[in-house]
Structure formats: structure tokens, C-alpha cells
mmCIF file of C-alpha atoms in Angstrom:
data_model
loop_
_atom_site.group_PDB
_atom_site.id
_atom_site.type_symbol
_atom_site.label_atom_id
_atom_site.label_comp_id
_atom_site.label_asym_id
_atom_site.label_seq_id
_atom_site.Cartn_x
_atom_site.Cartn_y
_atom_site.Cartn_z
ATOM 1 C CA VAL Y 23 156.433 85.176 110.112
ATOM 2 C CA TYR Y 24 158.885 83.730 112.405
ATOM 3 C CA SER Y 25 160.209 86.991 113.971
ATOM 4 C CA PHE Y 26 158.940 89.934 115.852
ATOM 5 C CA ALA Y 27 160.368 92.330 113.287
ATOM 6 C CA GLY Y 28 158.142 90.886 110.732
ATOM 7 C CA LEU Y 29 155.154 91.710 112.582
ATOM 8 C CA GLY Y 30 155.963 95.243 112.422
ATOM 9 C CA LEU Y 31 157.186 96.351 115.757
ATOM 10 C CA ARG Y 32 159.594 99.442 116.305
ATOM 11 C CA ASP Y 33 163.373 98.819 116.862
ATOM 12 C CA ASP Y 34 163.120 100.112 120.447
ATOM 13 C CA VAL Y 35 160.341 97.395 121.193
ATOM 14 C CA LEU Y 36 162.377 94.643 119.489
ATOM 15 C CA LYS Y 37 165.300 95.512 121.325
ATOM 16 C CA ALA Y 38 163.376 95.381 124.548
ATOM 17 C CA LEU Y 39 162.142 91.884 123.860
ATOM 18 C CA ASP Y 40 165.565 90.723 122.847
ATOM 19 C CA ALA Y 41 166.861 91.692 126.453
ATOM 20 C CA LEU Y 42 164.391 89.680 127.808
ATOM 21 C CA ASN Y 43 165.655 86.703 125.724
ATOM 22 C CA ILE Y 44 162.289 86.858 123.825
ATOM 23 C CA HIS Y 45 163.174 86.202 119.984
ATOM 24 C CA GLN Y 46 160.478 84.120 118.489
ATOM 25 C CA PRO Y 47 156.655 84.951 118.640
ATOM 26 C CA THR Y 48 154.036 82.585 119.363
ATOM 27 C CA VAL Y 49 151.008 81.754 117.198
ATOM 28 C CA ILE Y 50 148.653 84.016 119.208
ATOM 29 C CA GLN Y 51 151.277 86.934 119.206
ATOM 30 C CA MET Y 52 151.591 86.411 115.307
ATOM 31 C CA VAL Y 53 148.019 86.820 115.048
ATOM 32 C CA THR Y 54 147.267 89.671 117.300
ATOM 33 C CA ILE Y 55 150.364 92.073 117.037
ATOM 34 C CA PRO Y 56 149.788 93.413 113.648
ATOM 35 C CA LYS Y 57 145.939 93.901 114.379
ATOM 36 C CA ILE Y 58 146.918 95.952 117.541
ATOM 37 C CA ILE Y 59 149.584 97.952 115.684
ATOM 38 C CA HIS Y 60 146.792 98.889 113.230
ATOM 39 C CA ARG Y 61 144.461 100.154 116.032
ATOM 40 C CA HIS Y 62 141.782 97.381 115.539
ATOM 41 C CA HIS Y 63 139.479 96.627 118.436
ATOM 42 C CA VAL Y 64 140.685 93.000 119.389
ATOM 43 C CA ILE Y 65 139.583 89.858 121.492
ATOM 44 C CA CYS Y 66 142.887 88.156 121.944
ATOM 45 C CA ALA Y 67 141.589 84.360 122.907
ATOM 46 C CA ALA Y 68 144.165 81.706 123.316
ATOM 47 C CA GLN Y 69 145.213 78.773 125.448
ATOM 48 C CA THR Y 70 146.732 79.554 129.065
ATOM 49 C CA GLY Y 71 150.652 79.740 128.687
ATOM 50 C CA SER Y 72 150.535 80.685 124.979
ATOM 51 C CA GLY Y 73 152.096 84.349 125.528
ATOM 52 C CA LYS Y 74 148.876 86.373 125.543
ATOM 53 C CA THR Y 75 150.171 89.049 127.839
ATOM 54 C CA LEU Y 76 153.141 90.132 125.304
ATOM 55 C CA ALA Y 77 150.637 89.655 122.601
ATOM 56 C CA TYR Y 78 148.843 92.712 123.679
ATOM 57 C CA LEU Y 79 151.578 94.643 125.625
ATOM 58 C CA ALA Y 80 154.440 94.862 123.028
ATOM 59 C CA PRO Y 81 152.168 96.370 120.268
ATOM 60 C CA LEU Y 82 150.649 98.447 122.994
ATOM 61 C CA VAL Y 83 154.111 100.015 123.721
ATOM 62 C CA HIS Y 84 154.560 100.210 119.925
ATOM 63 C CA ARG Y 85 151.508 102.541 119.772
ATOM 64 C CA LEU Y 86 152.474 104.598 122.617
ATOM 65 C CA ARG Y 87 155.967 105.467 121.227
ATOM 66 C CA GLU Y 88 154.775 105.882 117.693
ATOM 67 C CA ASP Y 89 151.878 108.358 118.958
ATOM 68 C CA GLU Y 90 154.437 110.391 120.770
ATOM 69 C CA GLU Y 91 157.039 110.444 117.974
ATOM 70 C CA ARG Y 92 154.612 110.941 115.386
ATOM 71 C CA HIS Y 93 151.831 113.068 116.674
ATOM 72 C CA GLY Y 94 153.686 114.727 119.645
ATOM 73 C CA ILE Y 95 151.112 113.128 122.268
ATOM 74 C CA LEU Y 96 152.975 113.362 125.555
ATOM 75 C CA ALA Y 97 151.782 111.898 128.934
ATOM 76 C CA ARG Y 98 150.266 113.936 131.592
ATOM 77 C CA LEU Y 99 149.838 113.813 135.342
ATOM 78 C CA LYS Y 100 146.934 111.599 136.573
ATOM 79 C CA ARG Y 101 146.115 110.917 132.831
ATOM 80 C CA PRO Y 102 147.306 107.444 131.360
ATOM 81 C CA ARG Y 103 147.284 107.251 127.738
ATOM 82 C CA ALA Y 104 146.651 103.209 128.048
ATOM 83 C CA CYS Y 105 145.108 101.162 130.796
ATOM 84 C CA ILE Y 106 145.358 97.536 131.598
ATOM 85 C CA VAL Y 107 142.738 96.112 134.088
ATOM 86 C CA VAL Y 108 143.165 92.679 135.689
ATOM 87 C CA PRO Y 109 141.226 90.671 138.356
ATOM 88 C CA ALA Y 110 144.196 89.574 140.654
ATOM 89 C CA ARG Y 111 146.630 91.782 142.360
ATOM 90 C CA GLU Y 112 149.459 89.216 141.898
ATOM 91 C CA LEU Y 113 148.773 89.245 138.083
ATOM 92 C CA ALA Y 114 148.620 92.991 137.995
ATOM 93 C CA THR Y 115 152.082 93.122 139.776
ATOM 94 C CA GLN Y 116 153.576 90.742 137.354
ATOM 95 C CA ILE Y 117 152.328 92.737 134.365
ATOM 96 C CA LEU Y 118 153.585 95.982 135.661
ATOM 97 C CA LYS Y 119 157.009 94.114 136.169
ATOM 98 C CA THR Y 120 156.923 93.147 132.646
ATOM 99 C CA ALA Y 121 155.989 96.692 131.294
ATOM 100 C CA LYS Y 122 158.879 98.281 133.359
ATOM 101 C CA SER Y 123 161.433 95.750 131.976
ATOM 102 C CA LEU Y 124 160.234 96.729 128.636
ATOM 103 C CA CYS Y 125 160.664 100.521 129.282
ATOM 104 C CA HIS Y 126 164.556 100.198 129.587
ATOM 105 C CA HIS Y 127 164.707 100.430 125.810
ATOM 106 C CA ALA Y 128 161.413 101.677 124.656
ATOM 107 C CA ARG Y 129 161.036 104.986 126.915
ATOM 108 C CA PHE Y 130 157.730 104.944 128.261
ATOM 109 C CA ARG Y 131 156.499 105.300 132.043
ATOM 110 C CA SER Y 132 154.240 102.666 133.666
ATOM 111 C CA VAL Y 133 152.654 102.721 137.032
ATOM 112 C CA GLY Y 134 150.290 100.652 139.300
ATOM 113 C CA LEU Y 135 147.016 101.111 141.008
ATOM 114 C CA ILE Y 136 146.943 97.670 142.439
ATOM 115 C CA GLY Y 137 144.838 96.683 145.692
ATOM 116 C CA GLY Y 138 147.063 96.138 148.781
ATOM 117 C CA ARG Y 139 149.789 98.556 147.785
ATOM 118 C CA LYS Y 140 150.528 101.672 149.915
ATOM 119 C CA GLN Y 141 148.146 104.567 149.116
ATOM 120 C CA LYS Y 142 150.980 107.100 149.270
ATOM 121 C CA TRP Y 143 153.163 105.180 146.689
ATOM 122 C CA MET Y 144 150.251 105.092 144.407
ATOM 123 C CA ARG Y 145 149.340 108.679 144.794
ATOM 124 C CA ASP Y 146 152.892 109.744 144.244
ATOM 125 C CA ASP Y 147 153.098 107.797 141.288
ATOM 126 C CA LEU Y 148 150.324 109.812 139.613
ATOM 127 C CA GLU Y 149 151.944 113.057 140.349
ATOM 128 C CA SER Y 150 154.235 112.410 137.242
ATOM 129 C CA PRO Y 151 153.637 111.814 133.651
ATOM 130 C CA VAL Y 152 151.844 108.473 133.302
ATOM 131 C CA ASP Y 153 151.932 106.567 129.905
ATOM 132 C CA LEU Y 154 150.765 103.035 130.866
ATOM 133 C CA LEU Y 155 148.704 102.329 134.030
ATOM 134 C CA VAL Y 156 148.122 98.723 135.292
ATOM 135 C CA ALA Y 157 144.956 98.367 137.818
ATOM 136 C CA THR Y 158 142.812 96.097 139.512
ATOM 137 C CA PRO Y 159 139.074 97.287 139.211
ATOM 138 C CA GLY Y 160 138.412 98.061 142.601
ATOM 139 C CA THR Y 161 141.224 100.470 143.150
ATOM 140 C CA LEU Y 162 141.036 101.956 139.775
ATOM 141 C CA LEU Y 163 137.331 103.014 140.375
ATOM 142 C CA LYS Y 164 138.113 104.448 143.959
ATOM 143 C CA TYR Y 165 141.020 106.824 142.243
ATOM 144 C CA ARG Y 166 138.679 107.809 139.684
ATOM 145 C CA GLN Y 167 135.706 108.568 141.963
ATOM 146 C CA LYS Y 168 138.104 110.530 144.364
ATOM 147 C CA ASP Y 169 139.351 112.669 141.037
ATOM 148 C CA ARG Y 170 142.882 111.246 141.633
ATOM 149 C CA LEU Y 171 142.637 110.008 138.136
ATOM 150 C CA PHE Y 172 141.047 110.964 135.023
ATOM 151 C CA PHE Y 173 140.584 109.113 131.531
ATOM 152 C CA SER Y 174 140.832 112.361 129.183
ATOM 153 C CA ASP Y 175 143.927 111.148 127.658
ATOM 154 C CA LEU Y 176 143.161 107.735 127.607
ATOM 155 C CA THR Y 177 143.732 105.974 123.879
ATOM 156 C CA HIS Y 178 144.006 102.294 124.850
ATOM 157 C CA LEU Y 179 141.985 100.043 127.239
ATOM 158 C CA VAL Y 180 142.827 96.329 127.834
ATOM 159 C CA ILE Y 181 140.577 93.931 129.998
ATOM 160 C CA ASP Y 182 142.945 90.918 130.805
ATOM 161 C CA GLU Y 183 141.686 87.680 132.024
ATOM 162 C CA ALA Y 184 138.380 88.624 130.921
ATOM 163 C CA ASP Y 185 136.824 85.319 131.469
ATOM 164 C CA THR Y 186 137.337 86.342 135.344
ATOM 165 C CA MET Y 187 136.303 89.892 134.413
ATOM 166 C CA PHE Y 188 132.884 89.003 133.082
ATOM 167 C CA ASP Y 189 131.983 86.523 135.596
ATOM 168 C CA ALA Y 190 129.775 87.216 138.629
ATOM 169 C CA SER Y 191 132.364 88.370 140.703
ATOM 170 C CA PHE Y 192 133.694 91.040 138.660
ATOM 171 C CA LYS Y 193 130.926 91.679 135.999
ATOM 172 C CA SER Y 194 129.325 94.732 137.876
ATOM 173 C CA LEU Y 195 133.257 96.230 138.323
ATOM 174 C CA THR Y 196 133.863 95.803 134.774
ATOM 175 C CA MET Y 197 130.539 97.182 133.264
ATOM 176 C CA GLU Y 198 131.155 100.317 135.776
ATOM 177 C CA ILE Y 199 134.587 100.756 134.230
ATOM 178 C CA LEU Y 200 133.232 100.573 130.825
ATOM 179 C CA HIS Y 201 130.642 103.050 131.654
ATOM 180 C CA THR Y 202 132.897 105.389 133.467
ATOM 181 C CA ILE Y 203 135.384 105.383 130.356
ATOM 182 C CA ASN Y 204 134.244 106.695 127.038
ATOM 183 C CA VAL Y 205 134.936 103.475 125.126
ATOM 184 C CA SER Y 206 133.774 104.528 121.978
ATOM 185 C CA GLN Y 207 136.846 107.064 121.520
ATOM 186 C CA LEU Y 208 139.334 104.003 122.637
ATOM 187 C CA GLN Y 209 141.038 100.963 121.210
ATOM 188 C CA LEU Y 210 139.667 98.012 123.153
ATOM 189 C CA ILE Y 211 141.663 94.672 123.628
ATOM 190 C CA TYR Y 212 139.954 92.065 125.546
ATOM 191 C CA ASN Y 213 142.076 88.740 126.507
ATOM 192 C CA PHE Y 214 140.357 85.368 126.960
ATOM 193 C CA THR Y 215 141.064 81.852 127.504
ATOM 194 C CA VAL Y 216 137.529 80.179 127.576
ATOM 195 C CA TYR Y 217 135.032 80.301 124.712
ATOM 196 C CA GLN Y 218 131.852 80.460 126.532
ATOM 197 C CA SER Y 219 133.213 83.754 128.237
ATOM 198 C CA LEU Y 220 134.014 85.163 124.829
ATOM 199 C CA GLN Y 221 130.422 84.526 123.856
ATOM 200 C CA ARG Y 222 129.165 86.302 126.743
ATOM 201 C CA LEU Y 223 131.428 89.540 126.059
ATOM 202 C CA SER Y 224 130.053 89.318 122.534
ATOM 203 C CA CYS Y 225 126.457 89.466 123.752
ATOM 204 C CA ILE Y 226 127.476 92.400 126.233
ATOM 205 C CA GLU Y 227 129.123 94.627 123.413
ATOM 206 C CA ALA Y 228 126.513 93.851 121.085
ATOM 207 C CA SER Y 229 123.682 95.281 123.664
ATOM 208 C CA GLU Y 230 125.669 97.988 124.786
ATOM 209 C CA LYS Y 231 126.919 98.918 121.235
ATOM 210 C CA THR Y 232 130.120 100.353 122.593
ATOM 211 C CA VAL Y 233 132.074 99.292 119.743
ATOM 212 C CA LYS Y 234 131.303 98.679 116.182
ATOM 213 C CA HIS Y 235 133.870 96.152 115.395
ATOM 214 C CA LEU Y 236 135.745 93.523 117.426
ATOM 215 C CA GLU Y 237 138.133 91.323 115.632
ATOM 216 C CA THR Y 238 138.673 87.769 117.202
ATOM 217 C CA CYS Y 239 142.589 86.553 117.100
ATOM 218 C CA SER Y 240 142.598 83.209 118.536
ATOM 219 C CA SER Y 241 144.815 80.066 118.665
ATOM 220 C CA GLY Y 242 144.235 76.962 120.483
ATOM 221 C CA LEU Y 243 141.232 78.092 122.336
ATOM 222 C CA HIS Y 244 139.528 76.102 125.132
ATOM 223 C CA ARG Y 245 142.460 73.864 125.628
ATOM 224 C CA VAL Y 246 145.553 73.125 127.177
ATOM 225 C CA LEU Y 247 148.715 73.327 125.660
ATOM 226 C CA PRO Y 248 149.315 70.285 123.440
ATOM 227 C CA HIS Y 249 152.674 69.019 124.827
ATOM 228 C CA VAL Y 250 151.655 68.954 128.525
ATOM 229 C CA ARG Y 251 150.826 65.373 129.368
ATOM 230 C CA HIS Y 252 148.040 64.585 131.918
ATOM 231 C CA LYS Y 253 147.897 61.682 134.248
ATOM 232 C CA PHE Y 254 145.022 60.728 136.573
ATOM 233 C CA ILE Y 255 145.358 58.507 139.706
ATOM 234 C CA LYS Y 256 142.538 56.883 141.221
ATOM 235 C CA LEU Y 257 142.549 56.981 144.812
ATOM 236 C CA ASN Y 258 140.165 56.793 148.205
ATOM 237 C CA GLN Y 259 139.708 59.685 149.821
ATOM 238 C CA HIS Y 260 141.816 58.525 152.962
ATOM 239 C CA GLU Y 261 144.822 57.491 150.386
ATOM 240 C CA LYS Y 262 145.439 60.896 149.165
ATOM 241 C CA ALA Y 263 147.490 62.477 151.729
ATOM 242 C CA GLU Y 264 150.249 59.724 151.841
ATOM 243 C CA ARG Y 265 150.202 59.566 148.081
ATOM 244 C CA ILE Y 266 150.777 63.233 147.517
ATOM 245 C CA VAL Y 267 153.779 62.904 150.022
ATOM 246 C CA GLU Y 268 155.208 60.153 147.860
ATOM 247 C CA LEU Y 269 154.730 62.045 144.559
ATOM 248 C CA LEU Y 270 156.211 65.220 145.922
ATOM 249 C CA LYS Y 271 159.341 63.451 147.209
ATOM 250 C CA LYS Y 272 159.811 61.884 143.914
ATOM 251 C CA ASP Y 273 159.244 64.953 142.038
ATOM 252 C CA SER Y 274 161.997 66.583 144.270
ATOM 253 C CA LYS Y 275 164.613 64.626 142.697
ATOM 254 C CA SER Y 276 164.076 66.167 139.290
ATOM 255 C CA PRO Y 277 164.465 69.604 138.097
ATOM 256 C CA GLY Y 278 161.680 72.012 137.870
ATOM 257 C CA GLN Y 279 159.224 73.251 140.625
ATOM 258 C CA THR Y 280 155.647 71.912 141.558
ATOM 259 C CA ILE Y 281 152.284 73.732 142.308
ATOM 260 C CA VAL Y 282 149.573 71.637 144.330
ATOM 261 C CA PHE Y 283 146.055 73.095 143.894
ATOM 262 C CA CYS Y 284 143.394 72.867 146.629
ATOM 263 C CA ASN Y 285 139.707 74.076 146.275
ATOM 264 C CA SER Y 286 139.745 76.195 149.527
ATOM 265 C CA ALA Y 287 141.727 78.072 152.017
ATOM 266 C CA SER Y 288 141.222 75.543 154.888
ATOM 267 C CA SER Y 289 142.358 72.550 152.569
ATOM 268 C CA CYS Y 290 145.364 74.347 151.682
ATOM 269 C CA ASP Y 291 146.165 75.381 155.254
ATOM 270 C CA TRP Y 292 145.589 71.507 156.245
ATOM 271 C CA LEU Y 293 147.577 70.116 153.239
ATOM 272 C CA ALA Y 294 150.634 72.548 154.023
ATOM 273 C CA ARG Y 295 150.652 71.453 157.705
ATOM 274 C CA HIS Y 296 150.560 67.847 156.276
ATOM 275 C CA LEU Y 297 153.345 68.370 154.037
ATOM 276 C CA GLU Y 298 155.714 70.364 156.462
ATOM 277 C CA GLN Y 299 155.348 67.400 158.842
ATOM 278 C CA HIS Y 300 157.110 65.497 156.256
ATOM 279 C CA ASN Y 301 159.987 67.950 156.079
ATOM 280 C CA LEU Y 302 158.887 69.026 152.729
ATOM 281 C CA SER Y 303 159.612 72.613 152.154
ATOM 282 C CA LEU Y 304 156.892 74.712 150.599
ATOM 283 C CA ILE Y 305 155.429 77.935 150.175
ATOM 284 C CA ARG Y 306 151.396 78.451 150.960
ATOM 285 C CA LEU Y 307 149.184 80.802 148.960
ATOM 286 C CA HIS Y 308 145.414 81.563 149.407
ATOM 287 C CA GLY Y 309 142.892 84.593 149.390
ATOM 288 C CA ASN Y 310 142.962 84.673 153.355
ATOM 289 C CA ILE Y 311 146.593 85.593 153.554
ATOM 290 C CA PRO Y 312 147.099 89.485 153.060
ATOM 291 C CA PRO Y 313 147.793 90.812 149.862
ATOM 292 C CA LYS Y 314 151.181 92.338 150.476
ATOM 293 C CA ILE Y 315 152.276 88.753 152.173
ATOM 294 C CA ARG Y 316 150.879 86.877 149.127
ATOM 295 C CA CYS Y 317 152.657 89.058 146.594
ATOM 296 C CA GLU Y 318 156.062 88.408 148.610
ATOM 297 C CA ARG Y 319 155.359 84.682 149.076
ATOM 298 C CA PHE Y 320 154.826 84.192 145.176
ATOM 299 C CA GLU Y 321 157.949 86.438 144.558
ATOM 300 C CA LYS Y 322 159.652 83.693 146.742
ATOM 301 C CA PHE Y 323 158.616 80.991 144.937
ATOM 302 C CA GLN Y 324 159.502 82.551 141.351
ATOM 303 C CA ASN Y 325 162.950 83.063 142.853
ATOM 304 C CA LYS Y 326 163.133 79.197 143.812
ATOM 305 C CA THR Y 327 163.102 79.717 147.602
ATOM 306 C CA ALA Y 328 161.004 76.574 147.655
ATOM 307 C CA ASP Y 329 160.340 74.141 144.672
ATOM 308 C CA ILE Y 330 156.578 73.578 146.138
ATOM 309 C CA LEU Y 331 153.755 76.116 145.918
ATOM 310 C CA VAL Y 332 150.555 74.610 147.721
ATOM 311 C CA CYS Y 333 147.866 77.033 146.702
ATOM 312 C CA THR Y 334 144.077 77.849 145.939
ATOM 313 C CA ASP Y 335 142.883 79.042 142.407
ATOM 314 C CA ILE Y 336 144.255 82.591 143.195
ATOM 315 C CA ALA Y 337 147.308 81.257 141.673
ATOM 316 C CA SER Y 338 145.684 79.519 138.756
ATOM 317 C CA ARG Y 339 145.415 82.543 136.254
ATOM 318 C CA GLY Y 340 148.084 84.313 134.124
ATOM 319 C CA LEU Y 341 150.864 84.408 136.630
ATOM 320 C CA ASP Y 342 154.268 83.535 135.161
ATOM 321 C CA THR Y 343 155.495 79.960 136.267
ATOM 322 C CA SER Y 344 157.839 79.152 133.612
ATOM 323 C CA ASP Y 345 160.033 77.100 135.739
ATOM 324 C CA VAL Y 346 156.900 74.973 136.972
ATOM 325 C CA SER Y 347 157.249 70.978 135.661
ATOM 326 C CA HIS Y 348 154.680 69.591 137.684
ATOM 327 C CA VAL Y 349 150.984 70.527 138.693
ATOM 328 C CA ILE Y 350 149.041 68.424 141.055
ATOM 329 C CA ASN Y 351 145.415 68.756 141.697
ATOM 330 C CA PHE Y 352 145.050 67.678 145.342
ATOM 331 C CA ASP Y 353 141.366 68.707 145.161
ATOM 332 C CA PHE Y 354 139.855 68.131 141.715
ATOM 333 C CA PRO Y 355 138.861 71.480 140.230
ATOM 334 C CA ASN Y 356 135.271 72.546 140.179
ATOM 335 C CA SER Y 357 135.068 73.198 136.502
ATOM 336 C CA MET Y 358 136.602 72.624 133.335
ATOM 337 C CA VAL Y 359 137.604 76.384 133.221
ATOM 338 C CA ASP Y 360 139.526 75.833 136.472
ATOM 339 C CA TYR Y 361 141.246 72.745 135.255
ATOM 340 C CA ILE Y 362 142.394 74.490 132.039
ATOM 341 C CA HIS Y 363 143.969 77.422 134.106
ATOM 342 C CA ARG Y 364 145.351 75.269 136.801
ATOM 343 C CA VAL Y 365 147.218 72.693 134.339
ATOM 344 C CA GLY Y 366 148.350 75.966 132.112
ATOM 345 C CA ARG Y 367 150.963 76.752 135.187
ATOM 346 C CA THR Y 368 153.172 74.317 133.475
ATOM 347 C CA GLY Y 369 154.232 74.086 129.849
ATOM 348 C CA ARG Y 370 154.445 77.628 129.446
ATOM 349 C CA VAL Y 371 156.271 79.415 126.694
#
């Protein structure tokens, strides 16, 4: 199959993809989309940058529109029909933006319950019928606990960046969400990048018996994209600061943007000041920066206000960085998983 039409998507979804200048599916999209259209429970597992978001979002919109037209199912206040849960606020904002871009042709309403957004805006969003909800886990649970959100109409649940959602930092919140929602009545979709995390989920689902069948749709799992070239430079610690200035000034002469990764907020701040002293224009991003300002800064980077982003791993997962030509690990990542996600910011589809 070399077109989205051959995967069985509705005409309005096809028009929405065409308007986004997306014409040919990737391997993971070809494998996953038909499964979701036919209501299978799916583990979507592929390398970062391979198009996993649209692999579940396009068929999800297809299902919402089909249920509305064929079965008369309509959206209601405070009761979403589909929910996408993601660990990071920036990623949630990006997915919500993609969903809203699809709704210009495939008519549905998407809203966000995202940490750091104004509470009044989120409450007002739920006072109108909701088809698709994009949420971060803490905010989602808070609204449910305060009876501002109900799951009685929910038919589809997506756990995106499930590698992170089932690690030590988010596992308790994720399991609380799965226990709060009656998942036996839902279509479940999990989005993975790393195989060990996928194995961990399989064990959880087997013990909890929340679903009987999870079909794995995978492509290039546990690896970086094959066309990304890797270069390692051996340096003493005191040589790194001078060398990265040389590299960035060299990169500035070529098209594309550069992301520089650090392991901590303090390292990120120090490096940003060092680069600014050498007249390099950049944007800084780490977890100690307030969420609203982080979103604004990442949007500026996407709009090419600056060509250099100095950041921690907060910017390493799922975010759309299609114009990034170089990734530099100023601090080498602590694990293979972090390396895969970092270098996946370049070479994306």
C-alpha cells in the first residue's frame, strides 16, 4: 500500500492529510492504521521520528466520524469519546495542534486538559460537546476527581509515549487512569519506542487482564532512523566548551536547526550563557522553566526565531522537530533509551 486511501481511511480524513501535505504513509502507518480502523487493541511500536502520532490519530478520527454517521453517536458535554494521554505538556500541546488541523476537513471537536494551561479555559472547553481529549495524566485525574470530567462515553484510549508513561515517574498515575476508566469496554492503543518498555506493558496487562488481545504493530523498533549519520568526537572535559562553539558556528552556515542536549538544568543554563557570550542566538529549555514559558519558547524554535535549542531531555520525546539537521549531545545521555530519543529529533518524516 503506497497511499493513505489504500489503508481504508475516509475521504474527509484523506482531505485533511492532503491539506497538511502528507501524501504517503510510513511503514508503521501502513501496519497500524488498518488495525485501528477495525477496532483492534494495538501496541504501536516503532523508532522515533517514524510517524507514530498520525499512525493512531488518523484512524482514530476515522472511527469517531464513522460512529457518528453510521450509529448516530454524538459528543456530549464533559464526556469525551476518545482520550489521548501523554506525559509531557509540550507534546500534548503539539498533538492537540495536529488534531485541530485535521478537524478543518474531518469535522470533530478536540480540546486539551494540559498542565500549565489556564483553568478557566479548560473548564470552558468542557462546557461544549467533546469528541477528542488530549491530556496530561495529573490534570486528567484532577478533573475526574472533581467531577468536571466523565468517561461514560469513552470508546478509545491512547497512551502515547508509553515508554515514559510506564516508567517509575509516571507508572502510578498511568495505572490509576487505567483503573479509573473501564478499559474492558474501550479500544486501547499504546505507543512505544523501546522494546523493554513494551515487554513491561505486556506483563502489566497480562496480570491485570484488562484486555484479552493486544496486537503489536512494529517497525524498526529499538533503533534510530537508518538515514541518520552518527559522529563521535573524543575530547577531554575541558575541551568541550570550546569545541561546541566551533561546531555550532560551522552548523550556522548550513540550512537547518540544531538541538544541543544537556543532562541537567544547571548544565543547560551554563552552556546557554557560554554560547551567548560567543554571540550565538539560541533558545533555552528545561524543566525548571515554567510550563507556559517552555511552550512559548519551543514554539519560537519551531517558528525559527533561533536556529539553536539548548535543552534537557524534556525536548527529546515526540516533539515535532522536522527542520532539525543536527543533534549534539554536549552531555552524553545516561541510557540507550535517552540516546535513541535524542537523536530521533533529526531525520524525522
